[in-house]
Every structure is written in C-alpha cells, then in structure tokens.
mmCIF file of C-alpha atoms and ligand atoms in Angstrom:
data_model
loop_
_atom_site.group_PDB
_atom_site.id
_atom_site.type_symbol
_atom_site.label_atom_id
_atom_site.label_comp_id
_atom_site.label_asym_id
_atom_site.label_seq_id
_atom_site.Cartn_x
_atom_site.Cartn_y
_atom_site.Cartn_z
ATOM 1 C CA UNK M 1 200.313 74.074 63.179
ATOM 2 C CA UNK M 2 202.276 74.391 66.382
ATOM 3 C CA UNK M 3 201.511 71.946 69.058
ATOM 4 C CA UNK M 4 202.671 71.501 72.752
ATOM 5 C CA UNK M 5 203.432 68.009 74.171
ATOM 6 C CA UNK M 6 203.201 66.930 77.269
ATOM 7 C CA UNK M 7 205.617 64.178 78.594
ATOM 8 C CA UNK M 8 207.220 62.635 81.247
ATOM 9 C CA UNK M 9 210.933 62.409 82.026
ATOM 10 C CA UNK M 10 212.988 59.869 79.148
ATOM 11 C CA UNK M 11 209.163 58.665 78.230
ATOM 12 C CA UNK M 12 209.944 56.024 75.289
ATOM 13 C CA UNK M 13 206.685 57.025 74.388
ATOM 14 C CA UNK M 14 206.958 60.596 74.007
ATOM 15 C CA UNK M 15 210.496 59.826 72.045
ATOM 16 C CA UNK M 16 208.997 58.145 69.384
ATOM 17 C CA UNK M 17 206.742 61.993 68.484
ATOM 18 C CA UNK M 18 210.534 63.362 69.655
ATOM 19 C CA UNK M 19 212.743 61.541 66.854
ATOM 20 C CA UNK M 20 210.322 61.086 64.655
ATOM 21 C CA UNK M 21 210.201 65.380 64.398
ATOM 22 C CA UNK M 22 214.181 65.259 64.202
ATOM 23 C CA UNK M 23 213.754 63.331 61.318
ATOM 24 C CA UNK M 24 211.550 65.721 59.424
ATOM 25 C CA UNK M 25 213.855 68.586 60.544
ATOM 26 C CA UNK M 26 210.695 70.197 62.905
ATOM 27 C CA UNK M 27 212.114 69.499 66.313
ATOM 28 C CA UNK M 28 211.583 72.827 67.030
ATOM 29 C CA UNK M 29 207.856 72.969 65.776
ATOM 30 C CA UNK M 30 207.427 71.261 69.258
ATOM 31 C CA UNK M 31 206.977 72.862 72.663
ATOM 32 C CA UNK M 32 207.394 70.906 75.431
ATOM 33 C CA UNK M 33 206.194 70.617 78.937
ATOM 34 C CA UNK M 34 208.187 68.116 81.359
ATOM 35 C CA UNK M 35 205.230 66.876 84.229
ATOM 36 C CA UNK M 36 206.725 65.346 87.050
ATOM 37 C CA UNK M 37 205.761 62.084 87.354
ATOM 38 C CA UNK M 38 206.203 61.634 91.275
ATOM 39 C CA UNK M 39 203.635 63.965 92.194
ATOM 40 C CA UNK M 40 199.995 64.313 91.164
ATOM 41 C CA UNK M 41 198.967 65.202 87.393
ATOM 42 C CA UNK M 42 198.027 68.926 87.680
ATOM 43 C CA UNK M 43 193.900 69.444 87.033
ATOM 44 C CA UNK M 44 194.368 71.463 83.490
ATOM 45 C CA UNK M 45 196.394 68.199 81.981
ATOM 46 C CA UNK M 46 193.747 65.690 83.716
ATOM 47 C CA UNK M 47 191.210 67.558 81.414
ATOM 48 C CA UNK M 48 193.408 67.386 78.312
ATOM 49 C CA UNK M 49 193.310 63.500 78.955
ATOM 50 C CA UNK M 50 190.082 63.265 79.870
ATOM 51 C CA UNK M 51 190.998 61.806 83.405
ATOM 52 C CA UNK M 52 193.714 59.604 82.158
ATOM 53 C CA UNK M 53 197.140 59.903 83.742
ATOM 54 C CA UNK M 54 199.573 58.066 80.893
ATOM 55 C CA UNK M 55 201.873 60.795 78.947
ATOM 56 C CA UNK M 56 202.474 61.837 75.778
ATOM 57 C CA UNK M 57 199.355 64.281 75.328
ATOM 58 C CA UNK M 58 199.455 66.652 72.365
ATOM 59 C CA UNK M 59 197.920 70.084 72.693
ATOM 60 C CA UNK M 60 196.803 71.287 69.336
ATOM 61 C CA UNK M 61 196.027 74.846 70.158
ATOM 62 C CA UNK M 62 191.372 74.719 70.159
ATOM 63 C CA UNK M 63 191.567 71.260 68.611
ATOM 64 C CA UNK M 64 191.066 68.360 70.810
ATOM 65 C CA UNK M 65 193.717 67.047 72.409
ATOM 66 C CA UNK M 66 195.556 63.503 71.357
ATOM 67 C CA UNK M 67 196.838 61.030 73.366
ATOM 68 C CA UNK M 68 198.809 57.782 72.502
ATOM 69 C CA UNK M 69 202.000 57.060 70.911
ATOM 70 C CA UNK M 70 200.941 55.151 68.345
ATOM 71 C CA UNK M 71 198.658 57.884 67.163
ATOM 72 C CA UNK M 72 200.110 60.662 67.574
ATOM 73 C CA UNK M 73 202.785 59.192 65.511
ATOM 74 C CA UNK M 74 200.382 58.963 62.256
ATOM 75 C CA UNK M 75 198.571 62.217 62.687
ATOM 76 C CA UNK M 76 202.377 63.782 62.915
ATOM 77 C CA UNK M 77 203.137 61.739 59.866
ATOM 78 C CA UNK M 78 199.816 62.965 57.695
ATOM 79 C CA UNK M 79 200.547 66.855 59.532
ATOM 80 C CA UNK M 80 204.013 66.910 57.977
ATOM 81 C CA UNK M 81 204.208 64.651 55.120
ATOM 82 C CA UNK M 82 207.280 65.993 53.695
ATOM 83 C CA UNK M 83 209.591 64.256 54.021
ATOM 84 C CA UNK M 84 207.725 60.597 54.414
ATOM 85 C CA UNK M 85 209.112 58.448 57.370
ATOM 86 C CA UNK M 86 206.372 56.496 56.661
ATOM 87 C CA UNK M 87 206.066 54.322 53.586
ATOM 88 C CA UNK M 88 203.901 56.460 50.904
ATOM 89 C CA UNK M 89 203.048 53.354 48.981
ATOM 90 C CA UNK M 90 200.508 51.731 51.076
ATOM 91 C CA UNK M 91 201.770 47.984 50.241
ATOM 92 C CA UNK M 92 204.617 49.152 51.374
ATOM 93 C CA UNK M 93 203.346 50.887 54.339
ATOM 94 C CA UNK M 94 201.537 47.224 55.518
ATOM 95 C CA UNK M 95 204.869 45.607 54.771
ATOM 96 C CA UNK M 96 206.581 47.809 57.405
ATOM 97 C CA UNK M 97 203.595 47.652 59.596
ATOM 98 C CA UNK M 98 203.565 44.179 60.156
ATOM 99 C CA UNK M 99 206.285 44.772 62.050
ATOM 100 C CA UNK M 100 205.448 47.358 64.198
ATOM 101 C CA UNK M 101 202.296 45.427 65.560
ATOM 102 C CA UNK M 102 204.791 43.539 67.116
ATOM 103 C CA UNK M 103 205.491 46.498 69.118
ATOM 104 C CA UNK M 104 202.604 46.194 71.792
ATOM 105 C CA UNK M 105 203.784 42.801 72.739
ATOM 106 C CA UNK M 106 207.443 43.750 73.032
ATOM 107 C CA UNK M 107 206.516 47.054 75.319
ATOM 108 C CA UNK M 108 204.559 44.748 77.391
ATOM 109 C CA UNK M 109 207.150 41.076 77.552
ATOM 110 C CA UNK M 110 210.311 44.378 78.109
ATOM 111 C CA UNK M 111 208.721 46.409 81.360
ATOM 112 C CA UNK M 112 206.728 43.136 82.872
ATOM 113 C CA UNK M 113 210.261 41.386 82.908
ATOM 114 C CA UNK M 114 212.285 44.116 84.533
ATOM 115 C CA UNK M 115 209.220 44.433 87.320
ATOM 116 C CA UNK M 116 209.174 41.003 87.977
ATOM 117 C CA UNK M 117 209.925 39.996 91.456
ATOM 118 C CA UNK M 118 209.372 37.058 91.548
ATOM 119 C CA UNK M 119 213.067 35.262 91.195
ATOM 120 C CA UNK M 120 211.475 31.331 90.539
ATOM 121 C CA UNK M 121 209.850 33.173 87.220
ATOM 122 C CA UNK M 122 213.437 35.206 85.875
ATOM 123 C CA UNK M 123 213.144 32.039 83.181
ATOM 124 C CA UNK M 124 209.555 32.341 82.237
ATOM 125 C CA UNK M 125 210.243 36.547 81.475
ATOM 126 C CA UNK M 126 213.493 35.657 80.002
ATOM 127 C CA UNK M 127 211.605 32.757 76.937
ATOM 128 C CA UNK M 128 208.639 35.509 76.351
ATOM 129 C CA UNK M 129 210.799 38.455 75.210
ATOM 130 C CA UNK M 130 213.233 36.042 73.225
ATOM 131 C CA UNK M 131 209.747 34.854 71.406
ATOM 132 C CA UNK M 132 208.899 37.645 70.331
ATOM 133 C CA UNK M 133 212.541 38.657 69.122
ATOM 134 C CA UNK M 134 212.545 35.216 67.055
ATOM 135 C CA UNK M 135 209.167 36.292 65.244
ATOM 136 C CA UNK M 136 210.604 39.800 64.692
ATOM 137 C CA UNK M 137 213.824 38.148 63.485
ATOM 138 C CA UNK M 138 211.128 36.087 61.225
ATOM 139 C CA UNK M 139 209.573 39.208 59.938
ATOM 140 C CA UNK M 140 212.779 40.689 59.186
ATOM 141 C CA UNK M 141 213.834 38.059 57.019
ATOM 142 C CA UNK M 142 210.752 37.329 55.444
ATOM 143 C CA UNK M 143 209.667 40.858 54.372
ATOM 144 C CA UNK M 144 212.869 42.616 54.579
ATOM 145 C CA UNK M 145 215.625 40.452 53.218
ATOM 146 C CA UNK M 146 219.099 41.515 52.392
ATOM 147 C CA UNK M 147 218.612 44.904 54.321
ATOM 148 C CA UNK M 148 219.896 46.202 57.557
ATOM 149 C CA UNK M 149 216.599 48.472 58.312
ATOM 150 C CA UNK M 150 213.156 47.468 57.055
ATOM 151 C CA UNK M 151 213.844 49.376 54.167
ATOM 152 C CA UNK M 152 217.004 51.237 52.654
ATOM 153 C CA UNK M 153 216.866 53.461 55.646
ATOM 154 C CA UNK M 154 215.822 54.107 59.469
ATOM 155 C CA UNK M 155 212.020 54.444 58.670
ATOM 156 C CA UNK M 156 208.562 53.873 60.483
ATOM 157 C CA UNK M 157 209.177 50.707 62.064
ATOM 158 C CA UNK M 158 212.435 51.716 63.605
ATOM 159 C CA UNK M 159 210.904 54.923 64.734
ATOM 160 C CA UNK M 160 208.730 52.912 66.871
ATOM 161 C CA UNK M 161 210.803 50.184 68.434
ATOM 162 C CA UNK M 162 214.373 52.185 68.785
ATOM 163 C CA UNK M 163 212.980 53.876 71.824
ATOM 164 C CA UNK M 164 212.107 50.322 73.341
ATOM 165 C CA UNK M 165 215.608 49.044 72.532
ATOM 166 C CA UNK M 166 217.030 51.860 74.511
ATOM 167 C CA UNK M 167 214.426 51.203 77.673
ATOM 168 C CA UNK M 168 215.759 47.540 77.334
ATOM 169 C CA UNK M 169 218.690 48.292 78.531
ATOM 170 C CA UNK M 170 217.869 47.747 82.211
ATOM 171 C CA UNK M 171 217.179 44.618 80.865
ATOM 172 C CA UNK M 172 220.783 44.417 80.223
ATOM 173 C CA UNK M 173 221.706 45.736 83.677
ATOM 174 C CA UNK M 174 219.336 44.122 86.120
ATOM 175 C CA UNK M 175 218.305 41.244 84.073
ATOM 176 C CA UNK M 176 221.848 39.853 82.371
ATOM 177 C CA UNK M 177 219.847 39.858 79.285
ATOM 178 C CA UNK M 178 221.622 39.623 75.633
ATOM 179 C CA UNK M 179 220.286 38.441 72.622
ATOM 180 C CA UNK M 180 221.438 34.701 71.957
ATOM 181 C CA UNK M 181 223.504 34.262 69.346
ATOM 182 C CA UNK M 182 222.333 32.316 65.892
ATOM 183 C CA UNK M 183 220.539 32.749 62.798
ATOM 184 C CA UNK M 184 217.054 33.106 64.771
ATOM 185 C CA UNK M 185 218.154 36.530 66.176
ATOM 186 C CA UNK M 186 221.268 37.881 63.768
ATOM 187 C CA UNK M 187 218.836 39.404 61.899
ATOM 188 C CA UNK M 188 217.310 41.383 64.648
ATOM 189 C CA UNK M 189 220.378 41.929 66.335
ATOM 190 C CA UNK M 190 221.482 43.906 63.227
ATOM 191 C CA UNK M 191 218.269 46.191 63.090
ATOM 192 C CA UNK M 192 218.551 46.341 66.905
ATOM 193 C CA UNK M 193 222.011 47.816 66.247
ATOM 194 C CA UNK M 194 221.662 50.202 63.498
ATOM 195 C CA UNK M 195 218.315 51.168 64.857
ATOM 196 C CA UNK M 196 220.614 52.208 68.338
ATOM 197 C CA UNK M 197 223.285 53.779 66.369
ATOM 198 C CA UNK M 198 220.448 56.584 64.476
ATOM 199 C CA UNK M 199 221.820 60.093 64.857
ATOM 200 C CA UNK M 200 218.387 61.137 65.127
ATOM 201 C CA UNK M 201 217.714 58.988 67.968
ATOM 202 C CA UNK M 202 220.300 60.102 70.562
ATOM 203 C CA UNK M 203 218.074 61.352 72.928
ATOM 204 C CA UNK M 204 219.046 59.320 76.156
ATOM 205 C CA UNK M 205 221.727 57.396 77.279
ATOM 206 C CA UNK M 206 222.416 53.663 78.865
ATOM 207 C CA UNK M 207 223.655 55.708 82.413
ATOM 208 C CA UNK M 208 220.502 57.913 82.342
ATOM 209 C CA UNK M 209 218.118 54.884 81.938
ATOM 210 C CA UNK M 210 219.684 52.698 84.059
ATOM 211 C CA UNK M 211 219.305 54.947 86.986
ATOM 212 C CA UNK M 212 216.049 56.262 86.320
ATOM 213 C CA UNK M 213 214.681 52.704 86.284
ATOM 214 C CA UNK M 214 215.866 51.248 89.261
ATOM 215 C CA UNK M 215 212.541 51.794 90.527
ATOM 216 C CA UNK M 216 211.508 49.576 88.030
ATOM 217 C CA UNK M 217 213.737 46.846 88.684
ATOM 218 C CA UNK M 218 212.067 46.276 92.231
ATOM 219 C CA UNK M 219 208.564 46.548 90.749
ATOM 220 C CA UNK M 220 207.883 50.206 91.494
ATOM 221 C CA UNK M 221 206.614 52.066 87.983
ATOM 222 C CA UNK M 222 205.513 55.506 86.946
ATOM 223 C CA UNK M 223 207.033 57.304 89.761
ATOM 224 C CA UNK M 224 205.959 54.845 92.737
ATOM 225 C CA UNK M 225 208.006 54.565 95.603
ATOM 226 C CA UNK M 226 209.507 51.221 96.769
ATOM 227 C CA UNK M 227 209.111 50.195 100.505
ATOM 228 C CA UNK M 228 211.018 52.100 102.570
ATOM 229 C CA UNK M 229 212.152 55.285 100.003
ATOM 230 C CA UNK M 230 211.074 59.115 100.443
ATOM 231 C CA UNK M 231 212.262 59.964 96.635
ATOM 232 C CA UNK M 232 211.195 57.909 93.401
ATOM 233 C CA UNK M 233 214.230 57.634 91.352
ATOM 234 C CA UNK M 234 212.260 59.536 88.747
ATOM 235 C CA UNK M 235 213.050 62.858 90.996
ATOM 236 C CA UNK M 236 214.373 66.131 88.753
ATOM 237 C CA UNK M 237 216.585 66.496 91.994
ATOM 238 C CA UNK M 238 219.628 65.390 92.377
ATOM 239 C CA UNK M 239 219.474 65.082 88.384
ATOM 240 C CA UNK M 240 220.930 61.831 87.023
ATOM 241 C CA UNK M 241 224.209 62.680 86.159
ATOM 242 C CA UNK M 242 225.022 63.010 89.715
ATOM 243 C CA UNK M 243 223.868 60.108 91.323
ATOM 244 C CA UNK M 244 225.884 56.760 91.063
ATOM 245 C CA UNK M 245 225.196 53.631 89.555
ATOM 246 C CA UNK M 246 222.513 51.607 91.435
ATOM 247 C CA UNK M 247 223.205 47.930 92.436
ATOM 248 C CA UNK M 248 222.514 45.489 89.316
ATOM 249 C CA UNK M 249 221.242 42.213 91.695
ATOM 250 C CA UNK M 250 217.642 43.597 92.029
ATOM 251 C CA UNK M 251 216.839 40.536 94.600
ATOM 252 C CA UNK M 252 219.757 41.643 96.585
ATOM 253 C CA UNK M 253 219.308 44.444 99.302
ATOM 254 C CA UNK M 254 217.020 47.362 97.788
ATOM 255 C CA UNK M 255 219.152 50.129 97.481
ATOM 256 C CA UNK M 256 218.278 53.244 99.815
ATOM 257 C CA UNK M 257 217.835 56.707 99.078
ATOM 258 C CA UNK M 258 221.056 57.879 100.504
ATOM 259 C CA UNK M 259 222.597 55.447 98.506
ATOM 260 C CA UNK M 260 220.862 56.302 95.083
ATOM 261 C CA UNK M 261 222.160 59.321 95.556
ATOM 262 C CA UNK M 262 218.467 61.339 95.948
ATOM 263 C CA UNK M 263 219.308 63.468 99.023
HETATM 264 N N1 GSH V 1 200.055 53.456 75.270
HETATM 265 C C1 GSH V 1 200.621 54.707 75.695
HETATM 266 C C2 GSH V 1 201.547 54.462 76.854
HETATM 267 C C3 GSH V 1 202.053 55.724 77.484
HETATM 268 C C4 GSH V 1 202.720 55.500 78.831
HETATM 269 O O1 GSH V 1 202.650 54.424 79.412
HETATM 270 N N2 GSH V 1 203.386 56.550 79.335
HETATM 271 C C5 GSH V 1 204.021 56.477 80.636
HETATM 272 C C6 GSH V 1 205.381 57.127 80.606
HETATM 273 S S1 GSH V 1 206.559 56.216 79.729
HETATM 274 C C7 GSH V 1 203.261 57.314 81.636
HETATM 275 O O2 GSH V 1 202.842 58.408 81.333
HETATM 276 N N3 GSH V 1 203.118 56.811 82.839
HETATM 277 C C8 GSH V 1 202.496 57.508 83.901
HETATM 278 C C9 GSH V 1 201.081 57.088 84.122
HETATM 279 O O3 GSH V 1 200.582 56.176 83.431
HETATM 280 O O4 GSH V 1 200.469 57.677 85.020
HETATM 281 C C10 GSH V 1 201.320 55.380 74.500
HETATM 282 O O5 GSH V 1 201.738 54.663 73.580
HETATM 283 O O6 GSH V 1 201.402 56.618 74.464
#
C-alpha cells in the first residue's frame, strides 16, 4: 500500500519510518509532505491528527491515519516484512526490545538538557543522560555480548536510537558533552559509533543540526521564537547550508537574526 507521511524538517522522529524504509529498499514507497513548523498546522493535517500538532502522521489512503514513531515503526515492520529489521523470533525480538524502552527516557534526559537554561543545573542534565547511557551500556553487555550492534547487524534497536544520537549532537556543540571514557560506556560508545556510521542512516548532518537547533539551545522548541527574533531557526529560508555556525556558549549573548544568518 502506498502511504504519505507527514513530517517536519530533520524530525528524528519521522527518520526512524525514513531509514527504516531504506533498509527494506522501499524509500520510494513513501511520499512525503514537509509542514513548516513555524507557522500554524494547516486544518486538513489537524484532522488527520485528530487535533494534535506533533509530526510524523501517516496517511494510509481511506484507512485511518497513524501517528507516533514508535508505531508507525511496527505497523511498517508487519506492512513489509521482507526483509525483517525486526527480530522474527519473538525471544529475540524482547531481547532487542529491552533496549529500545530505553529510548523514551533518552529522547526526554537529550532535548530537556539542551533546553535547559538554567546554568546552576548544566550538572544535574549532564548525570541524567550519562545514567541512562550506563544502563544502556549494561544492556549491551548483558544481552548483547561480544557484538558491535545488538545483533550481527544494524537492526531494530539501532533503527530507533541512531536518529537520537544524531539530534545529540547539539549536545556536543552547546553542551561540551562526550561520553566518559571506561568500561561503563565503551560498550555504548561502540554501538553509538557504528550505529552513526549506517549507510542507511545518512540522512542529516552535524552542520545541519547544529544550526537548526540553536533555537533549542536557548529553550525555544518546535519552531518557537526566542525573545527578541522575527525567524525561528527552523525557517526553509535562508536554507541551512547558507547560514553560519551559531555561537556554542548558549548563556552567552543570544545570537540575533542577522547574525544566524535568517534575513
Ligand atoms: N512521540 C512522538 C514525538 C513526535 C514529535 O515530538 N515530533 C516533533 C518534531 S521532531 C513535532 O512534530 N513537533 C511539533 C509539535 O509538537 O507541534 C513520536 O514518537 O512520533
């Protein structure tokens, strides 16, 4: 069946359904609309959602419509089971999946520490995140020892977190943030890194997120504007490629628009 999918602009969410489709070879079974997230959602998609604003939505011609990463990604999965990105054997599906519940938690610790403005709690964003990379790391080890992905090859579980790991780079940028080194991360710092280095996952780029999330980084999301803007850095217009890199210290002097390069 074809479907349509509406996203937003480098939506991690939306490139989970995107790589997940290069892998089975059907990136073109896909059509996709691109909603601009700094204006208002346009009545006919506010319908598909059923008043909800969050992207991806899948349109499945007179079927209902589906929101939700996380489900989208299983219906795609049962859609097009050949070939299986997914575990077929289901004690091998939970083994992979107790992993990706970790994913909620890691979304959440990744985007609440790069909005965080308040300096006095950098620390306090800085210990969540690396908990939940240590009980990745733990998973890893446990469940999946003596590989580099979960199992012999980029699979469900990386599907769903290789987006984040890309989004997590303006946690590199504004935050300073790098994994630790020791034994309570090397193992996640090797999935982190093949998961990053996935032909099939080459859809953005550290440049492209870093200056799409500025916004972000001084606790504007989805398209917001910061104090004293006119253009969200989430604009089509300039495009990305031409503006220049925004300032990393995101308690220094917001940057303005002139100097983001949006007009
Ligand atoms: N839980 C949702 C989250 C989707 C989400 O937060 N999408 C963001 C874009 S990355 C969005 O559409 N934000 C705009 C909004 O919420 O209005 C999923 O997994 O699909």
């Amino acid at each position: 069946m074809a479907f349509r999918m509406h996203h937003i602009p480098v939506c991690p969410f939306s490139q989970r359904v995107e790589i997940l489709l290069s892998l089975k070879g059907m990136s073109e079974a896909v059509e996709y609309n691109v909603v601009d997230i700094t204006k208002p959602r346009p009545e006919f998609l506010l319908e598909l959602t059923r008043g909800t604003t969050a992207m991806p939505v899948i349109e499945l011609g007179a079927r209902t419509p589906i929101k939700e990463s996380m489900v989208i990604l299983k219906m795609v999965e049962g859609m097009f089971p050949d070939p299986p990105i997914a575990r077929t054997d289901p004690h091998e599906h939970a083994l992979e999946s107790i992993l990706a519940e970790q994913q909620g938690a890691f979304v959440n610790a990744g985007y609440s520490m790069v909005m965080n403005r308040d300096e006095a709690k950098r620390e306090t964003y800085r210990a969540r995140i690396l908990s939940i990379y240590r009980a990745m790391n733990d998973i890893l080890v446990n469940y999946a020892p003596g590989k580099t992905f979960f199992f012999e090859r980029f699979g469900w579980s990386e599907v769903i977190f290789t987006p984040m790991f890309q989004r997590f780079w303006f946690l590199e940028y504004y935050e300073g943030f790098a994994l630790p080194s020791g034994a309570e991360y090397d193992r996640v710092r090797a999935w982190r890194e093949a998961c990053l280095a996935e032909p099939h996952a080459q859809q953005v780029s550290f440049e492209q997120i870093v200056k799409l999330y500025y916004d972000y980084a001084l606790g504007a999301g989805n398209g917001a504007l910061p104090e004293g803007r006119t253009r969200s850095t989430f604009v089509f217009e300039p495009d990305w490629p031409a503006r220049p890199m925004p300032p990393k210290d995101k308690f220094g002097p917001p940057a303005t628009d002139a100097e983001l390069g949006l007009i």
